[in-house]
Tab-separated table of C-alpha atoms and ligand atoms in Angstrom:
chain	number	residue	atom	x	y	z
B	1	MET	CA	145.210	58.504	91.505
B	2	THR	CA	144.928	57.957	95.245
B	3	THR	CA	143.822	61.285	96.671
B	4	SER	CA	144.655	62.729	100.055
B	5	TRP	CA	141.022	62.145	101.035
B	6	ASP	CA	141.333	58.422	100.101
B	7	LEU	CA	144.428	58.133	102.289
B	8	TRP	CA	142.870	59.999	105.202
B	9	ALA	CA	139.617	58.048	105.002
B	10	SER	CA	141.359	54.692	104.968
B	11	ASP	CA	143.645	55.727	107.875
B	12	TRP	CA	140.689	56.885	109.929
B	13	THR	CA	138.611	53.784	109.127
B	14	ALA	CA	141.437	51.588	110.403
B	15	ARG	CA	141.863	53.729	113.490
B	16	ALA	CA	138.140	53.839	114.217
B	17	GLU	CA	137.946	50.038	113.888
B	18	ASP	CA	140.810	49.687	116.317
B	19	LEU	CA	139.080	52.028	118.793
B	20	GLN	CA	135.852	50.058	118.392
B	21	THR	CA	137.624	46.749	119.034
B	22	ARG	CA	139.139	48.154	122.205
B	23	GLY	CA	135.802	49.608	123.373
B	24	LEU	CA	137.183	53.151	123.115
B	25	PHE	CA	135.124	54.505	120.211
B	26	ARG	CA	133.179	57.621	121.190
B	27	THR	CA	129.953	59.034	119.788
B	28	LEU	CA	128.093	62.164	120.758
B	29	GLY	CA	124.647	60.587	120.833
B	30	ARG	CA	121.612	62.303	122.306
B	31	HIS	CA	121.357	62.238	126.045
B	32	PRO	CA	118.689	63.600	128.295
B	33	GLU	CA	119.938	66.225	130.777
B	34	SER	CA	121.461	64.060	133.476
B	35	ARG	CA	120.962	64.921	137.126
B	36	PHE	CA	124.149	63.203	138.242
B	37	ALA	CA	126.668	63.897	135.503
B	38	HIS	CA	127.076	67.641	135.092
B	39	ASN	CA	129.478	70.129	136.664
B	40	ASP	CA	127.095	72.950	137.581
B	41	TYR	CA	127.913	72.144	141.188
B	42	LEU	CA	125.993	75.049	142.713
B	43	GLY	CA	122.997	74.549	140.418
B	44	LEU	CA	123.160	78.110	139.090
B	45	ARG	CA	122.664	77.575	135.365
B	46	ARG	CA	119.045	78.706	135.510
B	47	ASP	CA	119.254	80.772	138.680
B	48	PRO	CA	116.751	83.661	138.456
B	49	ARG	CA	119.268	86.054	140.045
B	50	VAL	CA	121.816	85.408	137.304
B	51	LEU	CA	119.180	85.455	134.561
B	52	ASP	CA	117.700	88.753	135.828
B	53	ALA	CA	121.110	90.400	136.080
B	54	VAL	CA	122.029	89.257	132.558
B	55	THR	CA	118.677	90.458	131.171
B	56	LYS	CA	119.108	93.878	132.774
B	57	ALA	CA	122.707	94.173	131.597
B	58	LEU	CA	121.674	93.329	128.033
B	59	ALA	CA	118.938	95.959	128.202
B	60	ASN	CA	121.592	98.422	129.375
B	61	GLY	CA	123.888	97.711	126.441
B	62	LEU	CA	125.988	94.656	127.369
B	63	PRO	CA	127.164	93.481	123.931
B	64	LEU	CA	126.793	89.839	122.884
B	65	THR	CA	130.359	89.736	121.586
B	66	SER	CA	133.578	91.490	122.395
B	67	SER	CA	134.072	91.784	118.594
B	68	GLY	CA	137.844	91.630	118.628
B	69	SER	CA	140.958	90.471	120.427
B	70	ARG	CA	141.858	92.091	123.742
B	71	LEU	CA	144.813	93.934	122.181
B	72	LEU	CA	142.835	95.436	119.287
B	73	SER	CA	139.249	96.266	120.213
B	74	GLY	CA	137.935	93.759	122.755
B	75	ASN	CA	139.310	95.156	126.016
B	76	LEU	CA	135.965	95.791	127.723
B	77	GLU	CA	135.660	97.607	131.029
B	78	LEU	CA	133.679	94.554	132.296
B	79	PHE	CA	136.751	92.363	131.798
B	80	GLN	CA	139.135	94.739	133.507
B	81	SER	CA	136.932	95.301	136.534
B	82	PHE	CA	136.230	91.570	136.967
B	83	GLU	CA	139.952	90.806	136.660
B	84	SER	CA	140.898	93.209	139.404
B	85	GLU	CA	138.038	92.113	141.726
B	86	PHE	CA	138.912	88.459	141.231
B	87	ALA	CA	142.667	88.921	141.624
B	88	GLN	CA	142.163	90.794	144.869
B	89	ALA	CA	139.783	88.129	146.188
B	90	ALA	CA	142.247	85.362	145.278
B	91	GLY	CA	145.186	87.213	146.878
B	92	PHE	CA	147.115	87.796	143.636
B	93	PRO	CA	148.226	91.167	142.279
B	94	THR	CA	146.682	90.652	138.829
B	95	ALA	CA	144.423	88.420	136.762
B	96	LEU	CA	143.648	87.877	133.094
B	97	LEU	CA	140.492	86.500	131.489
B	98	PHE	CA	140.432	83.874	128.741
B	99	GLY	CA	137.728	82.265	126.619
B	100	SER	CA	138.307	79.001	128.515
B	101	ALA	CA	140.396	77.518	131.300
B	102	SER	CA	142.183	75.407	128.671
B	103	GLU	CA	143.441	78.598	127.005
B	104	ALA	CA	144.492	80.037	130.367
B	105	ASN	CA	146.456	76.847	131.102
B	106	ARG	CA	148.160	76.868	127.722
B	107	ALA	CA	149.015	80.573	127.971
B	108	VAL	CA	150.549	80.455	131.433
B	109	ILE	CA	152.582	77.295	130.808
B	110	CYS	CA	153.959	78.676	127.520
B	111	ALA	CA	154.788	81.983	129.240
B	112	LEU	CA	156.713	80.262	132.047
B	113	ALA	CA	158.554	77.479	130.234
B	114	ASP	CA	160.201	76.744	126.912
B	115	ARG	CA	162.457	74.077	125.454
B	116	HIS	CA	165.222	74.817	127.960
B	117	ASP	CA	162.925	74.032	130.887
B	118	VAL	CA	161.191	71.120	132.612
B	119	VAL	CA	157.510	70.991	133.510
B	120	LEU	CA	156.456	68.380	136.057
B	121	HIS	CA	152.808	67.458	136.359
B	122	ASP	CA	150.693	65.304	138.640
B	123	ALA	CA	150.141	61.928	136.950
B	124	LEU	CA	146.389	62.641	136.780
B	125	ALA	CA	146.641	66.234	135.540
B	126	HIS	CA	144.016	67.429	133.066
B	127	ALA	CA	144.657	67.160	129.315
B	128	SER	CA	144.729	70.954	128.929
B	129	LEU	CA	147.732	71.124	131.276
B	130	ILE	CA	149.523	68.449	129.267
B	131	ASP	CA	148.647	70.298	126.041
B	132	GLY	CA	150.154	73.450	127.539
B	133	ILE	CA	153.420	71.601	128.164
B	134	LEU	CA	153.430	70.207	124.619
B	135	HIS	CA	152.858	73.692	123.201
B	136	SER	CA	155.631	75.150	125.347
B	137	GLY	CA	158.249	72.719	124.026
B	138	ALA	CA	159.482	72.097	127.598
B	139	ARG	CA	160.496	68.637	128.748
B	140	ARG	CA	157.588	66.854	130.468
B	141	ARG	CA	157.891	64.737	133.574
B	142	LYS	CA	155.167	63.127	135.714
B	143	PHE	CA	155.120	62.786	139.476
B	144	ALA	CA	152.998	60.236	141.312
B	145	HIS	CA	149.464	61.412	142.017
B	146	ASN	CA	149.259	63.719	145.042
B	147	ASN	CA	152.727	62.635	146.160
B	148	PRO	CA	154.981	65.483	147.372
B	149	ASP	CA	157.844	63.049	148.111
B	150	ASP	CA	157.877	61.824	144.546
B	151	LEU	CA	157.693	65.418	143.338
B	152	ARG	CA	160.778	66.226	145.409
B	153	ALA	CA	162.613	63.192	144.028
B	154	GLN	CA	161.697	64.169	140.468
B	155	LEU	CA	162.808	67.760	141.019
B	156	ARG	CA	166.114	66.515	142.396
B	157	MET	CA	166.737	64.525	139.231
B	158	GLY	CA	167.754	67.899	137.824
B	159	GLY	CA	167.574	69.136	134.254
B	160	GLY	CA	165.873	72.233	133.018
B	161	ARG	CA	166.711	75.858	133.697
B	162	ILE	CA	163.306	76.757	135.017
B	163	ARG	CA	161.180	74.072	136.691
B	164	VAL	CA	157.408	74.439	136.715
B	165	VAL	CA	155.066	72.129	138.638
B	166	LEU	CA	151.430	71.664	137.635
B	167	THR	CA	148.574	70.195	139.618
B	168	GLU	CA	144.818	70.474	139.985
B	169	SER	CA	143.394	71.418	143.379
B	170	VAL	CA	140.327	69.158	143.052
B	171	PHE	CA	140.922	66.387	140.524
B	172	SER	CA	138.344	66.349	137.774
B	173	MET	CA	137.902	62.584	137.495
B	174	ASP	CA	138.688	61.453	141.039
B	175	GLY	CA	137.367	64.284	143.168
B	176	ASP	CA	140.278	64.127	145.594
B	177	ILE	CA	142.119	67.227	146.762
B	178	ALA	CA	145.821	67.915	146.168
B	179	PRO	CA	148.065	68.313	149.250
B	180	LEU	CA	148.697	71.925	148.245
B	181	VAL	CA	150.521	73.024	151.388
B	182	ASP	CA	153.047	70.196	151.022
B	183	LEU	CA	153.425	70.611	147.259
B	184	HIS	CA	153.993	74.319	147.771
B	185	GLN	CA	156.630	73.601	150.433
B	186	VAL	CA	158.497	71.158	148.173
B	187	CYS	CA	158.444	73.633	145.280
B	188	LYS	CA	159.703	76.381	147.552
B	189	GLU	CA	162.558	74.281	148.948
B	190	GLU	CA	163.560	73.079	145.480
B	191	GLY	CA	163.241	76.486	143.811
B	192	ALA	CA	160.439	75.499	141.425
B	193	LEU	CA	157.307	77.378	140.347
B	194	LEU	CA	153.853	76.016	141.212
B	195	VAL	CA	150.760	76.480	139.010
B	196	VAL	CA	147.413	75.171	140.277
B	197	ASP	CA	144.336	74.491	138.141
B	198	GLU	CA	141.287	75.379	140.250
B	199	ALA	CA	138.657	74.502	137.613
B	200	HIS	CA	136.701	72.283	140.029
B	201	SER	CA	137.253	74.462	143.108
B	202	VAL	CA	136.179	77.927	142.029
B	203	GLY	CA	132.789	78.899	143.434
B	204	LEU	CA	133.017	76.225	146.128
B	205	TYR	CA	136.009	76.717	148.405
B	206	ALA	CA	137.703	79.388	150.539
B	207	PRO	CA	136.032	82.528	151.921
B	208	ASN	CA	136.047	84.401	148.610
B	209	ARG	CA	135.211	81.264	146.636
B	210	THR	CA	138.174	81.580	144.267
B	211	GLY	CA	139.411	78.066	145.146
B	212	TRP	CA	141.792	76.373	147.561
B	213	CYS	CA	144.869	78.465	146.711
B	214	GLU	CA	143.173	81.477	148.244
B	215	LEU	CA	144.308	79.942	151.555
B	216	LEU	CA	147.974	79.605	150.563
B	217	PRO	CA	150.585	82.317	151.028
B	218	LYS	CA	151.313	84.169	147.807
B	219	ASP	CA	154.991	84.253	146.966
B	220	SER	CA	157.266	83.694	144.023
B	221	THR	CA	156.658	79.920	144.330
B	222	LEU	CA	152.871	79.807	143.909
B	223	ILE	CA	153.115	81.720	140.693
B	224	ALA	CA	149.657	81.203	139.195
B	225	THR	CA	146.218	79.670	139.474
B	226	THR	CA	143.693	79.067	136.712
B	227	GLN	CA	139.943	79.032	137.261
B	228	GLY	CA	137.371	77.769	134.768
B	229	PHE	CA	133.847	79.145	134.719
B	230	GLY	CA	132.213	76.122	133.061
B	231	LYS	CA	131.680	74.251	136.321
B	232	GLY	CA	130.870	75.826	139.710
B	233	LEU	CA	130.157	79.203	138.098
B	234	ALA	CA	127.713	77.827	135.525
B	235	SER	CA	129.072	79.738	132.549
B	236	SER	CA	132.177	79.530	130.389
B	237	GLY	CA	135.543	81.260	130.230
B	238	GLY	CA	138.644	81.131	132.365
B	239	MET	CA	140.693	83.333	134.690
B	240	LEU	CA	144.430	83.302	135.307
B	241	CYS	CA	145.644	84.850	138.565
B	242	THR	CA	149.352	85.625	138.617
B	243	HIS	CA	152.176	88.135	138.843
B	244	PRO	CA	151.946	91.254	136.601
B	245	SER	CA	155.127	90.320	134.735
B	246	VAL	CA	153.631	86.939	133.757
B	247	ILE	CA	150.598	88.779	132.398
B	248	SER	CA	152.897	91.123	130.532
B	249	ALA	CA	154.700	88.104	129.014
B	250	ILE	CA	151.346	86.634	127.948
B	251	VAL	CA	150.058	89.888	126.458
B	252	ASN	CA	153.278	90.192	124.459
B	253	THR	CA	153.952	86.617	123.445
B	254	SER	CA	151.032	84.249	124.019
B	255	ARG	CA	149.423	82.847	120.891
B	256	ALA	CA	146.542	81.597	123.089
B	257	PHE	CA	145.868	85.198	124.160
B	258	ILE	CA	146.820	87.356	121.194
B	259	PHE	CA	145.265	85.507	118.270
B	260	THR	CA	141.756	85.024	119.540
B	261	THR	CA	138.582	87.018	120.039
B	262	ALA	CA	138.241	88.227	123.628
B	263	PRO	CA	135.810	86.156	125.718
B	264	SER	CA	132.045	86.451	125.367
B	265	PRO	CA	130.885	89.411	127.517
B	266	LEU	CA	127.644	87.521	128.169
B	267	ALA	CA	129.484	84.491	129.566
B	268	ILE	CA	131.856	86.621	131.629
B	269	PHE	CA	129.043	88.751	133.025
B	270	ALA	CA	127.089	85.597	133.985
B	271	ALA	CA	130.189	84.048	135.589
B	272	ARG	CA	130.764	87.188	137.634
B	273	GLU	CA	127.139	87.176	138.837
B	274	ALA	CA	127.381	83.488	139.739
B	275	TRP	CA	130.638	84.156	141.622
B	276	LYS	CA	128.976	86.984	143.583
B	277	ILE	CA	126.130	84.616	144.531
B	278	ALA	CA	128.619	81.907	145.488
B	279	GLN	CA	130.332	84.377	147.828
B	280	ALA	CA	127.219	85.915	149.361
B	281	ASP	CA	124.901	82.903	149.596
B	282	HIS	CA	126.587	79.984	151.301
B	283	SER	CA	123.291	78.114	151.648
B	284	ARG	CA	123.913	76.507	148.245
B	285	SER	CA	127.408	75.273	149.016
B	286	ASN	CA	126.341	74.151	152.521
B	287	HIS	CA	123.487	72.157	150.991
B	288	LEU	CA	125.870	70.773	148.345
B	289	PHE	CA	128.453	69.638	150.888
B	290	GLU	CA	125.771	68.003	153.048
B	291	LEU	CA	124.551	66.097	150.002
B	292	CYS	CA	128.129	65.119	149.129
B	293	ASN	CA	128.719	63.769	152.644
B	294	THR	CA	125.444	61.837	152.585
B	295	PHE	CA	126.219	60.409	149.166
B	296	GLU	CA	129.745	59.451	150.184
B	297	SER	CA	128.469	57.568	153.247
B	298	GLY	CA	125.734	55.946	151.165
B	299	LEU	CA	128.230	54.760	148.551
B	300	LYS	CA	130.595	53.438	151.198
B	301	SER	CA	127.787	51.545	152.887
B	302	LEU	CA	127.076	49.881	149.535
B	303	GLY	CA	130.723	48.796	149.358
B	304	TRP	CA	132.073	51.340	146.843
B	305	SER	CA	135.565	52.504	147.655
B	306	LEU	CA	136.380	56.145	147.077
B	307	PRO	CA	139.603	58.147	147.101
B	308	VAL	CA	140.317	59.699	150.489
B	309	ARG	CA	139.371	63.399	150.563
B	310	LYS	CA	139.973	65.798	153.364
B	311	ASN	CA	136.880	67.867	152.466
B	312	ALA	CA	133.652	67.134	150.674
B	313	THR	CA	133.876	67.391	146.893
B	314	PRO	CA	131.076	66.843	144.377
B	315	ILE	CA	132.955	64.336	142.168
B	316	PHE	CA	132.534	60.601	142.756
B	317	PRO	CA	134.446	58.044	140.680
B	318	LEU	CA	132.424	54.814	140.563
B	319	MET	CA	135.044	52.182	139.793
B	320	CYS	CA	133.076	49.310	138.316
B	321	GLY	CA	136.035	47.042	137.521
B	322	GLY	CA	137.189	47.979	134.042
B	323	LEU	CA	135.747	49.220	130.794
B	324	ASP	CA	133.256	46.437	130.043
B	325	ALA	CA	131.881	46.547	133.572
B	326	SER	CA	131.573	50.360	133.347
B	327	VAL	CA	129.680	50.088	130.048
B	328	GLN	CA	127.336	47.484	131.532
B	329	ALA	CA	126.740	49.552	134.664
B	330	SER	CA	126.074	52.614	132.504
B	331	ASP	CA	123.490	50.672	130.452
B	332	LYS	CA	121.777	49.332	133.564
B	333	LEU	CA	121.621	52.782	135.141
B	334	ALA	CA	120.207	54.236	131.919
B	335	GLN	CA	117.384	51.686	132.028
B	336	LYS	CA	116.482	53.159	135.411
B	337	GLY	CA	116.645	56.735	134.124
B	338	ILE	CA	120.121	57.600	135.459
B	339	HIS	CA	122.496	58.639	132.697
B	340	LEU	CA	126.223	58.358	133.382
B	341	ARG	CA	128.498	57.661	130.435
B	342	PRO	CA	131.590	55.520	130.921
B	343	ILE	CA	134.832	57.464	131.255
B	344	ARG	CA	137.460	55.817	129.070
B	345	PRO	CA	141.153	56.337	128.310
B	346	PRO	CA	142.728	58.711	127.535
B	347	THR	CA	140.477	60.758	129.866
B	348	VAL	CA	141.521	58.341	132.635
B	349	PRO	CA	144.445	55.886	132.625
B	350	ALA	CA	143.752	52.441	131.101
B	351	GLY	CA	142.541	50.065	133.791
B	352	THR	CA	140.809	52.841	135.736
B	353	GLU	CA	137.742	53.208	133.513
B	354	ARG	CA	134.767	54.283	135.569
B	355	LEU	CA	131.491	56.106	135.819
B	356	ARG	CA	131.873	59.634	137.112
B	357	ALA	CA	128.950	60.819	139.208
B	358	THR	CA	128.584	64.406	140.335
B	359	ILE	CA	126.378	65.845	143.039
B	360	THR	CA	124.960	69.330	142.616
B	361	ALA	CA	123.084	71.770	144.815
B	362	ASP	CA	119.893	71.493	142.770
B	363	LEU	CA	119.440	67.925	144.059
B	364	GLN	CA	117.608	66.859	147.212
B	365	SER	CA	118.186	63.904	149.551
B	366	ALA	CA	115.339	62.060	147.790
B	367	ASP	CA	117.379	62.171	144.550
B	368	LEU	CA	120.367	60.653	146.336
B	369	ASN	CA	118.193	57.938	147.865
B	370	GLU	CA	116.845	57.121	144.431
B	371	PHE	CA	120.365	56.959	142.952
B	372	LEU	CA	121.703	54.843	145.822
B	373	GLY	CA	118.645	52.563	145.552
B	374	VAL	CA	119.356	51.990	141.863
B	375	LEU	CA	123.064	51.371	142.565
B	376	ARG	CA	122.044	48.772	145.142
B	377	GLU	CA	120.003	46.937	142.507
B	378	ILE	CA	122.465	46.852	139.633
S	401	LIG	C1	140.834	70.355	135.660
S	401	LIG	C2	140.340	71.033	134.423
S	401	LIG	N1	141.070	72.028	133.911
S	401	LIG	C3	140.682	72.678	132.806
S	401	LIG	C4	139.524	72.328	132.161
S	401	LIG	C5	139.153	73.046	130.896
S	401	LIG	O1	138.165	73.975	131.147
S	401	LIG	P1	137.494	74.733	129.937
S	401	LIG	O2	136.295	73.919	129.584
S	401	LIG	O3	137.121	76.079	130.487
S	401	LIG	O4	138.472	74.802	128.836
S	401	LIG	C6	138.713	71.303	132.671
S	401	LIG	C7	137.439	70.957	132.035
S	401	LIG	O5	137.112	70.141	131.390
S	401	LIG	C8	139.143	70.626	133.825
S	401	LIG	O6	138.441	69.606	134.317
């Protein structure tokens, strides 16, 4: 008898061989901590101020787990106070914490749209936004990357009762910044809702460091933002800022919210401490942005072309000329002690394989000089 395992194993073997042939097979491997490939942009993951605050909080009874879903037993005072502080800082009436930004994205998209609706997303939007659309059952449509005119044209194609538009504020793989003012204007004129993923902005931008949307007017067009804590805030978890009725819809209907243990109090406490530091101590972000500007000029002087960005961002796509060239560049860099893994489809569109370098505030100019020196040699 051919068992289900036999069938699965032979399917996967064929699929894995196909991925290998196309250079797309992934392995976890063991990699030394890389200076230029992580998302702790402010360099806070071992910050003594965060560690001390966490240690003290644990000594004072901060539990390691919330031990239940928010609706049953996990609705900690820590969560509620952080939600209201963060919402106020971001300029929204309410906020809701999640175990990750991916969950926040899924929850808000499913709350806003269903099979009667259309969700339009930037062509380079993160996988968790696309997953949210798939879960919602809404029709999915792409608009050209950072292109408000194309968004308008797509919205005018009609269809869908409710239209929701999704973008990132800083794009995770390209490091460019969405034209939020223009996108917001188009959505407003066309009667659509705008949701912005601020995963790579939180901790870095706007006076209260909640991300770029802090600077936009809050109205019934800019309906929600999501912030992830796994990057600039050196922790994990996610926040959704939105209208109270959207939160009520999530609390009543969202599978991503209801059927899961509330976030880790430890992670949320650490994220809140990191956010406070990001707000109070701008020396880190100033140092970061100086490094980003220096690195950008250095790369350009070596002939690398980068997406245009109106402000410094810590993400640098190094387009090596395809997958094989990216793999070779990655190997050569590794020989010199710089570990950047190739970014392959489906993380980026086929033909745009690259190395993704990130700059963080725990680096110094000497590190950048070393990196640029190695790039010059390879
Ligand atoms: C733009 C963007 N949104 C959402 C996420 C998901 O964040 P999390 O790891 O908190 O699920 C990521 C991270 O990988 C991201 O880059």
